XYZ file of C-alpha atoms in Angstrom:
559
model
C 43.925 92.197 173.035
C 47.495 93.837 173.136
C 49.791 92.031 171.795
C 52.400 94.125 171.769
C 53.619 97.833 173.218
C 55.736 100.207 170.830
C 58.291 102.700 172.086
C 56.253 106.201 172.377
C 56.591 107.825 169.158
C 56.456 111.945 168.314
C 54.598 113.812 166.287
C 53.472 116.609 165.143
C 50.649 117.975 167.002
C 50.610 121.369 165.245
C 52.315 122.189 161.924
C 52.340 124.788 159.759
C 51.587 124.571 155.732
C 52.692 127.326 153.065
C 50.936 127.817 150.075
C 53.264 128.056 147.409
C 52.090 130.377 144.749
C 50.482 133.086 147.556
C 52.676 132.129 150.422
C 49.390 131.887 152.589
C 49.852 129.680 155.879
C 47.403 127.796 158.000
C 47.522 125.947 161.021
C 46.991 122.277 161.426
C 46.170 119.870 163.667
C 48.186 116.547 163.352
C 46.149 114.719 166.326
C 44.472 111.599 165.121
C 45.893 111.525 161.867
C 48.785 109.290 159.937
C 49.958 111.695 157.361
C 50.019 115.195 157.233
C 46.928 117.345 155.438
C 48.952 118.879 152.829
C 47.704 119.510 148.874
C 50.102 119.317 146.286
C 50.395 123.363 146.109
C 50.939 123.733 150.044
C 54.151 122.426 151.960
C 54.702 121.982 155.461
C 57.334 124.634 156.970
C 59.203 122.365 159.037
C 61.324 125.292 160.534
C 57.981 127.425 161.631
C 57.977 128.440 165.079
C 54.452 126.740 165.568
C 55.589 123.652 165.344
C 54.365 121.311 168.297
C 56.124 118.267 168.954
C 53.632 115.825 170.955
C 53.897 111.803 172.139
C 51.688 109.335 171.696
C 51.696 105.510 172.331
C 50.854 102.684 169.903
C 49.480 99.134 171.056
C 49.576 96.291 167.948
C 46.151 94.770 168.623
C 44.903 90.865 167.420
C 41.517 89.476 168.097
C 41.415 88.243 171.486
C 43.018 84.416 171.228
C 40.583 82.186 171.807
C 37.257 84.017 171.869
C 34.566 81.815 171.499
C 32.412 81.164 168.513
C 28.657 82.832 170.947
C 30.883 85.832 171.695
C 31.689 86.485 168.402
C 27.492 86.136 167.336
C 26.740 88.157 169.518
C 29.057 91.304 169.295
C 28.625 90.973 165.550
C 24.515 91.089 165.787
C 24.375 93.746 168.067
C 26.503 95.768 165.756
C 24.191 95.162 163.250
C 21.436 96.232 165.133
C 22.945 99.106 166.106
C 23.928 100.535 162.594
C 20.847 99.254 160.947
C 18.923 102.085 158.407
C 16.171 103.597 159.915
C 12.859 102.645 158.397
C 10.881 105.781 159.341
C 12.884 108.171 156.324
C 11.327 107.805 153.028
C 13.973 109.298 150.112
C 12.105 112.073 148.120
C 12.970 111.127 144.753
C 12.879 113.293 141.894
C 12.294 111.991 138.368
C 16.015 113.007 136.406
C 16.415 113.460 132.697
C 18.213 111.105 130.579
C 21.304 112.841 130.283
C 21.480 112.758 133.860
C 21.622 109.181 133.884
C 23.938 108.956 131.300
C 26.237 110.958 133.776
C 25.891 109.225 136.864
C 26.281 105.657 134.721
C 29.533 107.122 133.030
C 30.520 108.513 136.522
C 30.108 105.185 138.254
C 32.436 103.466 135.378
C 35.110 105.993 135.569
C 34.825 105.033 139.614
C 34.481 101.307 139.002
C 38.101 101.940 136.937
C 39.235 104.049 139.718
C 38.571 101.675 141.876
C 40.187 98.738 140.320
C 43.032 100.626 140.042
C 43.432 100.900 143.794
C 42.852 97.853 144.539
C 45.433 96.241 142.206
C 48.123 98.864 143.618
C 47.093 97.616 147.626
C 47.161 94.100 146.506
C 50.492 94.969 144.457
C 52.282 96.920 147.538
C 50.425 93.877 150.218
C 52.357 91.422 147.644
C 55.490 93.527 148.209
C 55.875 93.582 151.401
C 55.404 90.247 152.212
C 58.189 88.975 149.750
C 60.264 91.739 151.116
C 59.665 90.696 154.937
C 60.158 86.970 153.638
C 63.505 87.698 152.790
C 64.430 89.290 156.149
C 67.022 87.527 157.990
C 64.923 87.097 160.674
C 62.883 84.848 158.386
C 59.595 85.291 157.282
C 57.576 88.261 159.252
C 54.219 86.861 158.408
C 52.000 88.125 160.655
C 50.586 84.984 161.542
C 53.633 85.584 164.240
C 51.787 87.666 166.696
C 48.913 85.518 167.025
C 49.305 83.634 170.188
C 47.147 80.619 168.970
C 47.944 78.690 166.510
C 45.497 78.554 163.155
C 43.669 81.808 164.315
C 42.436 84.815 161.889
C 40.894 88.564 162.255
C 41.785 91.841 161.671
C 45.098 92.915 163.595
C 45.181 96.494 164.001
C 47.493 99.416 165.218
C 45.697 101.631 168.186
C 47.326 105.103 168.713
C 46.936 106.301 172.294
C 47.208 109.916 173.196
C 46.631 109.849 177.152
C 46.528 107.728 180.420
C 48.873 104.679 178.569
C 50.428 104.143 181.503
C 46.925 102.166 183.443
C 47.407 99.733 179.972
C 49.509 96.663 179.706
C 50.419 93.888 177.173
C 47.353 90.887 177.146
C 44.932 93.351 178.207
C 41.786 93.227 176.529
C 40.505 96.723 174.964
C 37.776 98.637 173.892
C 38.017 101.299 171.342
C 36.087 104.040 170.254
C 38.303 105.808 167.728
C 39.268 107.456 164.061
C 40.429 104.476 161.561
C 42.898 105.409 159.654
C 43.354 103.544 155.768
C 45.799 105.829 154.074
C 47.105 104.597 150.740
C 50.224 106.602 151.465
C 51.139 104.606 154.646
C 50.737 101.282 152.432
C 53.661 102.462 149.881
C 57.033 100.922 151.208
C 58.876 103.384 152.950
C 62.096 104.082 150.222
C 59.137 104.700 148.083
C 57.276 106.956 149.994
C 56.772 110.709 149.516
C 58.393 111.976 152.418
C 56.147 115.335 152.635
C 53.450 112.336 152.626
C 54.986 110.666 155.671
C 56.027 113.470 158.372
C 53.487 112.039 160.832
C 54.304 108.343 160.206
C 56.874 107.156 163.008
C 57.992 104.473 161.218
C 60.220 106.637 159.887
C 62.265 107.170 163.273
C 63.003 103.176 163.144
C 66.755 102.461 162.997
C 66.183 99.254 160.580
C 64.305 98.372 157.759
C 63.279 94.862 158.911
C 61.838 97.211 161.820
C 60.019 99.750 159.798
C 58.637 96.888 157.893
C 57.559 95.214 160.849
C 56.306 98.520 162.549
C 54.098 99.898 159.253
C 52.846 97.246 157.895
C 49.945 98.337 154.947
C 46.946 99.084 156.197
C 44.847 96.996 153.985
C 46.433 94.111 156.414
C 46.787 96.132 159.653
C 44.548 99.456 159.895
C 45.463 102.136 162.542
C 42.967 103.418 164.989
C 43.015 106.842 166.548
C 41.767 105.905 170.052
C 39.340 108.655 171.409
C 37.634 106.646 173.455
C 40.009 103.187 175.201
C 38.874 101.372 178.285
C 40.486 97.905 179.718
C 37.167 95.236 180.093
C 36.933 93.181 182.708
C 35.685 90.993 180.914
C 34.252 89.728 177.221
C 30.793 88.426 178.297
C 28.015 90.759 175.906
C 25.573 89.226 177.976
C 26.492 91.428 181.100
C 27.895 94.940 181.765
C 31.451 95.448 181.340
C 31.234 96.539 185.042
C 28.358 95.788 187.549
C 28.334 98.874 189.288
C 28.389 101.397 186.424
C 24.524 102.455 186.354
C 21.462 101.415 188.395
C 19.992 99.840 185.186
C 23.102 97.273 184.979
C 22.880 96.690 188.834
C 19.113 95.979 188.604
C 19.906 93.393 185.994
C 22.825 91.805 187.965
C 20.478 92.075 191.398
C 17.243 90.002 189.423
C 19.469 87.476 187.726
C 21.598 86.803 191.547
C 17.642 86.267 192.663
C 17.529 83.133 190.648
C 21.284 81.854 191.174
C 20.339 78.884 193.184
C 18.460 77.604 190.158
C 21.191 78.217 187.910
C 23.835 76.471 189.341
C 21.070 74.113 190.019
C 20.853 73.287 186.009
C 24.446 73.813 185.807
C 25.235 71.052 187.689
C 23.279 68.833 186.025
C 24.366 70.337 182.835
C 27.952 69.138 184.214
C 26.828 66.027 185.475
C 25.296 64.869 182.109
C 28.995 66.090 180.189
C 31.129 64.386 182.444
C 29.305 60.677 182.222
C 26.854 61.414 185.308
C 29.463 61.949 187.810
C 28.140 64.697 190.082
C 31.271 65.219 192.068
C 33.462 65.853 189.702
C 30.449 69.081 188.059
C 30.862 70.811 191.588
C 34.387 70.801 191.255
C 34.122 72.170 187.607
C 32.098 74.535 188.865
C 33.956 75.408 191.370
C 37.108 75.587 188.438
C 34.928 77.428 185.967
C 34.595 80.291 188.945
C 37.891 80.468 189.852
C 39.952 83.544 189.682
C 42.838 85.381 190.496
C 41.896 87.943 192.552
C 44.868 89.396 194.273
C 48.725 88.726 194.652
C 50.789 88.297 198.274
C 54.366 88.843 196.848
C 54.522 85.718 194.684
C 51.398 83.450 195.758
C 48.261 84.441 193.247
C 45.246 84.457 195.726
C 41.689 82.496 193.935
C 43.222 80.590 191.559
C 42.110 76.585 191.346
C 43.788 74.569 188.514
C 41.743 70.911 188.267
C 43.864 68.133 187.255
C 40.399 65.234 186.377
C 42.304 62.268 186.416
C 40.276 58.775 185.403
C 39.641 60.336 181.607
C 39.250 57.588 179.330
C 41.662 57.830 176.754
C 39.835 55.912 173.262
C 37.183 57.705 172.561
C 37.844 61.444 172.541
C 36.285 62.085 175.526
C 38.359 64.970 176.281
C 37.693 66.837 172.746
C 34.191 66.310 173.525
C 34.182 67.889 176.722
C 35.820 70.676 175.762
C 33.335 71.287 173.142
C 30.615 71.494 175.856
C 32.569 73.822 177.647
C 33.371 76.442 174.905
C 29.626 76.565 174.830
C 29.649 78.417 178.381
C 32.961 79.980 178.760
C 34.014 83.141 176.749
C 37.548 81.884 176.006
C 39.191 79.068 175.635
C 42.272 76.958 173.653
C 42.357 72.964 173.488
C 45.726 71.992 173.961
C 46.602 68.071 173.084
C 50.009 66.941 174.716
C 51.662 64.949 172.569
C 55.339 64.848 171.989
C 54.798 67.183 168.361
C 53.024 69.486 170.633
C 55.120 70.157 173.066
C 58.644 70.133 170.929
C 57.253 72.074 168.156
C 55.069 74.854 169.294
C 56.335 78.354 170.809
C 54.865 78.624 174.690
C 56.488 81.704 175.595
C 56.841 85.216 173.813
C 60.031 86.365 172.763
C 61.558 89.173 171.289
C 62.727 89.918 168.300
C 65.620 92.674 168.288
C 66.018 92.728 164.653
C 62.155 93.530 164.594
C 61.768 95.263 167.914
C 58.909 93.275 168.019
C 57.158 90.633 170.653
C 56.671 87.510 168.935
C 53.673 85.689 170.029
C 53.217 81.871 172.349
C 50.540 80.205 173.204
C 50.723 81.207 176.982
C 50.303 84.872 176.130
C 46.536 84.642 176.805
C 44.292 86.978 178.067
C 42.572 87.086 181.700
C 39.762 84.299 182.542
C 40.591 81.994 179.435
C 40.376 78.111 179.788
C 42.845 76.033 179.217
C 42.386 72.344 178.427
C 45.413 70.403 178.511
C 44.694 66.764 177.375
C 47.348 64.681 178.748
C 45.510 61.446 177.402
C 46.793 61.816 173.941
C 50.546 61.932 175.624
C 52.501 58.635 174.092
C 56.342 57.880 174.621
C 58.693 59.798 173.516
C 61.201 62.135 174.164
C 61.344 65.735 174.895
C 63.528 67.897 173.118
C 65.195 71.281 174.678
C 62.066 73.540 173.689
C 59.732 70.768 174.873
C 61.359 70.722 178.452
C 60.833 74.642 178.290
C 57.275 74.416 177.211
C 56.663 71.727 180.102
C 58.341 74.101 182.511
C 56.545 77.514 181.250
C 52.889 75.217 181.496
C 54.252 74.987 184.941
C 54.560 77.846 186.407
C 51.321 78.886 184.423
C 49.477 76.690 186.629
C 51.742 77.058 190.224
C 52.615 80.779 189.680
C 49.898 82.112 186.954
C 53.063 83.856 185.812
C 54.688 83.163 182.303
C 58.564 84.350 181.659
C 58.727 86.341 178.293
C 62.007 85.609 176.764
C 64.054 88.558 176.095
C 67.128 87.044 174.416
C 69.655 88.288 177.802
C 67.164 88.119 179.814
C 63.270 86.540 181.096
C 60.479 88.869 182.229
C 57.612 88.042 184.072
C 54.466 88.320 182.749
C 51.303 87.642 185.509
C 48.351 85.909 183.908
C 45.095 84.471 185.237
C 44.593 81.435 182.968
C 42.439 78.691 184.331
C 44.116 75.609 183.465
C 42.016 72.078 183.497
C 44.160 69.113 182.574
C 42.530 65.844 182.077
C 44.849 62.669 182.171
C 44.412 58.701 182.740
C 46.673 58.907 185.772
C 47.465 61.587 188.375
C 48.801 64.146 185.819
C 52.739 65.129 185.430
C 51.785 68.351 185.796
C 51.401 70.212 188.785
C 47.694 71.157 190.225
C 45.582 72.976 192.769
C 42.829 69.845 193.518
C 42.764 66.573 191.901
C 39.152 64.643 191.253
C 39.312 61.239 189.780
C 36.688 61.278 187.498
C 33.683 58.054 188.265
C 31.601 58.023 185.443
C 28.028 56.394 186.104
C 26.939 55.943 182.843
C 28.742 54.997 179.242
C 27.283 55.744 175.834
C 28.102 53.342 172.860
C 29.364 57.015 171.353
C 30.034 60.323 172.998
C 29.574 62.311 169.921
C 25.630 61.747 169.879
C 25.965 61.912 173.628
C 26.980 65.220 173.570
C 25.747 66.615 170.875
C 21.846 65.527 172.358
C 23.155 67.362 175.572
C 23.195 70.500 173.415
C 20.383 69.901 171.677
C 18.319 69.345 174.493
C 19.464 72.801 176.273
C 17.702 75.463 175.507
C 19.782 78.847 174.150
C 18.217 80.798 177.094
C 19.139 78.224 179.777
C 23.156 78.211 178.185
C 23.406 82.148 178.099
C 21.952 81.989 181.889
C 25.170 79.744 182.329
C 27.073 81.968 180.470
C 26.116 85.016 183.107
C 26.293 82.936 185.926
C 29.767 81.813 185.096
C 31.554 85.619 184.585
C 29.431 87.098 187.315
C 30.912 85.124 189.509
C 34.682 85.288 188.883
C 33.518 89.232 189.353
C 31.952 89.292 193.024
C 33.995 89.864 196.198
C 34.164 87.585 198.729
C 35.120 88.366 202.944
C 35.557 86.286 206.183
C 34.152 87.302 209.088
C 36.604 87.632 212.231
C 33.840 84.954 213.790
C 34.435 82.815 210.742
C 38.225 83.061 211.209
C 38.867 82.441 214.777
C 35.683 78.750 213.792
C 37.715 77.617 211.161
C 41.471 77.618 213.136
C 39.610 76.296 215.923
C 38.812 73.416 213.558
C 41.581 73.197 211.980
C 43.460 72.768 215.413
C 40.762 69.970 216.149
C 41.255 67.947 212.842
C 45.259 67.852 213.574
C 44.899 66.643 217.023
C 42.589 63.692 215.742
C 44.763 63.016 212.946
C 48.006 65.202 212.595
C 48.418 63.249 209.264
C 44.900 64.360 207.968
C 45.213 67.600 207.706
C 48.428 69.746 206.355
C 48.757 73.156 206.030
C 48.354 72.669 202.139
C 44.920 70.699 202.739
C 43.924 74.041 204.635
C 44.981 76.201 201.838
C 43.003 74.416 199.695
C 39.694 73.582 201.718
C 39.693 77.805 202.312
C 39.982 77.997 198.353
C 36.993 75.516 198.102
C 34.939 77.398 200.893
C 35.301 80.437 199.131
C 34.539 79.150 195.744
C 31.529 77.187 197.080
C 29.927 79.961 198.990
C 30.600 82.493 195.611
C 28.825 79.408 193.603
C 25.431 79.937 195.684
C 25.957 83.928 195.793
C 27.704 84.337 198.964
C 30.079 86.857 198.929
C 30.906 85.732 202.459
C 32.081 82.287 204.013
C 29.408 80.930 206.598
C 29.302 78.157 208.784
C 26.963 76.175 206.869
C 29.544 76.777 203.759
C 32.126 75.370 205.543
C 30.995 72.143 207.020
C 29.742 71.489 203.029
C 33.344 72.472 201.852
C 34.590 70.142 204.459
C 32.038 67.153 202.941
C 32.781 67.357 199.572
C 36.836 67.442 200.239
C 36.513 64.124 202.490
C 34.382 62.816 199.590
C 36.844 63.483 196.597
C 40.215 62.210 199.107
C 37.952 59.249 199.829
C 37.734 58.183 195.807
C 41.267 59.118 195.262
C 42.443 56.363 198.700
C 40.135 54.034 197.049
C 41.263 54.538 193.550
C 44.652 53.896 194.737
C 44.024 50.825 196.588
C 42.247 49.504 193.428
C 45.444 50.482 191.533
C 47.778 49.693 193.822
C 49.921 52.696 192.601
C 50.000 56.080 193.551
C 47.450 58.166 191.046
């Protein structure tokens, strides 16, 4: 995912290297490269007339926040299988003398040595740097700082662009086909560096050196990548094409697994069911969450978007925490997010910038497109909020209202759009805002959860969960239309309902039963809202208003 976007840097996309003792010059090509090709008898002519100056763009890279543990598996074993050894080649091997071996076995030692060496220099220089960057004023420049969750690990890396950077933006999530780049040379710190060694490196155009640290960090910790190949996904799911219409093989598979949909959600919602304490109501209104998307923007209103607030959670016995570990079985992304007073005073929400860096410092709302977000309000005890927890509260906000999060630039905020689903579970109508409340009315109630859940897993089958796991993303990818017949039926009803109950039916309640049409008809492959989809998204709305009245009169409070 990028994390962050440099300033375009130059380079040298041709230079021109003299030979010193026969004054020979040759052309090179500084494309996809770090540091210039230059022996120690050649220099580079930095006056020669074939000198071209290009631009190129750098994105700092993490591991996409949240990724789930199946995503991982399964990108990692198909890369396996891809660059397995074939078994078909059989080495011919020739019988060698004995002073052969003695040469390769006093070859390998002198490498062995060699290669001590170079690692004791990287782990010297990686040692370096980050007592050097410790000492910064800025504090400590670990780079723990541009991961946006908390606790997470993986390879961070620096992806040169040479064209089209203009269709990328922070948070998107990237592929990469490219030249990586380890050069020792890049890992020396820059007053140490050769500067013949260096001409490419654009760190050296930084005005600071808290910023050239923070731009060129060793590549033993952060290794560049040429791009030659960058695409935006759509998505994260290996179990589908990155995009459903790119060849007739991945619409084939996409057309026979929509054949069987109605099963799917079919086990899904008994999947659901069985996770939230037999309480079918609240599954198709997970579903119906799980689904959800932003798919388009009318000036500031996000268009798809249906944050769940399940109120009714019981608060003793983790249920929450074991939800969510059903549902990082099925969803590709996805962050846990406890609400207690520590939480919310002591964590950063929202990105900021660092000027004496020039760098974005990660928060926890900088997350890409369809992730989940838990919020657990049922942990929440009394307390007060500090300054930095009233600006978390706010930013988690307008994360949920807006799907917009506002970066903090020092003098001034930026907005950032995001599509985040947000679930929040609480005892009590929640204090934060959200699309559709369900009070949850469990049917059932183990001595434990853990066993509970854990024989929920156990008793899916692999192929049934990754069947979930395509139903889910397929889904937030379809289109969806309204007929003009459909249109003109549902304000006809909608002037019906008011003049029966003008009380019944606001023009929020409409907003909301469209949004539940339209998810309900994309749940059983509908990419259009019919009559029959209507009527059911009309039942299942009187149903969940009718638990929350009698909730309420049980409580005799508002939930």
């Amino acid at each position: 995912m990028i994390q962050d976007m440099f300033d375009p840097e130059y380079y040298m996309g041709v230079y021109e290297t003299v030979e010193l003792s026969t004054g020979t010059r040759a052309l090179h090509l500084g494309k996809y490269r770090d540091v210039a090709d230059c022996t120690p008898q050649q220099e580079v002519d930095l006056h020669s007339s074939q000198t071209v100056t290009l631009e190129r763009q750098t994105f700092y890279c993490v591991p996409v926040p949240g990724e789930s543990l199946w995503v991982k598996e399964m990108y990692s074993n198909s890369r396996h299988t891809r660059t397995s050894p074939s078994t078909s080649y059989t080495p011919n091997r020739q019988k060698r003398s004995l002073e052969e071996e003695d040469d390769d076995v006093t070859h390998q030692d002198t490498q062995q040595a060699g290669d001590g060496r170079e690692k004791c220099k990287r782990l010297e220089t990686e040692q370096q740097w980050r007592c050097q960057t410790a000492e910064t004023p800025s504090g400590s420049q670990s780079l723990d700082r541009y991961f946006p969750l908390p606790g997470e690990k993986g390879p961070a890396c620096l992806v040169k662009v040479y064209e089209n950077w203009d269709g990328f933006k922070v948070n998107d999530v990237l592929e990469v086909y490219g030249v990586l780049c380890v050069e020792p040379a890049l890992s020396t710190l820059n007053e140490d560096r050769d500067p013949m060694s260096s001409l490419l490196d654009p760190a050296d155009m930084a005005e600071t050196l808290e910023e050239q640290r923070a731009h060129s960090p060793p590549t033993s910790l952060v290794p560049r990548i040429h791009a030659i190949v960058i695409q935006k996904l759509p998505h994260t799911n290996p179990l589908i094409p990155s995009s459903v219409s790119e060849s007739e093989a991945s619409k084939q598979s996409v057309s026979s697994f929509m054949s069987e949909l109605s099963s799917v959600r079919s086990d899904l919602l008994g999947f659901l069911t069985h996770a939230l304490l037999g309480d079918g109501l609240a599954a198709e209104y997970l579903i119906l969450h799980l689904i959800s998307t932003v798919y388009a923007r009318r000036d500031v209103l996000p268009l798809g978007k249906f944050s769940l607030n399940l109120s009714g959670c019981p608060r003793s016995c983790d249920f929450t925490q074991r939800l969510y570990s059903i549902l990082q079985q099925i969803v590709t992304a996805s962050h846990y997010l406890p609400m207690t007073i520590d939480t919310m005073n002591g964590l950063r929400f929202v990105p900021c910038k660092d000027y004496s860096t020039n760098r974005l410092v990660s928060g926890l709302l900088q997350l890409p497109a369809h992730t989940l977000l838990l919020v657990d309000e049922t942990v929440l005890e009394q307390g007060q909020l500090d300054t930095a927890g009233v600006r978390n509260l706010t930013a988690l906000g307008n994360v949920i209202t807006w799907q917009k999060v506002d970066y903090d630039f020092s003098y001034h905020q930026m907005e950032f759009p995001c599509n985040v689903n947000v679930l929040v579970t609480s005892e009590g109508r929640s204090l934060l805002p959200s699309d559709c409340q369900v009070h949850l009315k469990p049917q059932t109630c183990p001595p434990s959860l853990e066993p509970y859940m854990e024989a929920l897993l156990s008793a899916t089958l692999p192929a049934m969960l990754n069947k979930f796991r395509m139903y889910l993303s397929l889904l937030q990818l379809m289109d969806y239309t309204i007929t003009e017949e459909i249109t003109k039926a549902v304000e006809d009803d909608f002037v019906d309902m008011r003049k029966d109950d003008p009380q019944s039916m606001s023009a929020d309640d409409l907003h909301r039963l469209l949004v539940v049409a339209r998810l309900l008809s994309l749940s059983v492959g509908q990419t259009s809202l019919s009559r029959d989809g209507w009527l059911r998204a009309k039942e299942l709305e009187t149903q969940r208003k009718s638990r929350l009245q009698e909730q309420k009169f049980l409580n005799g409070n508002e939930l």
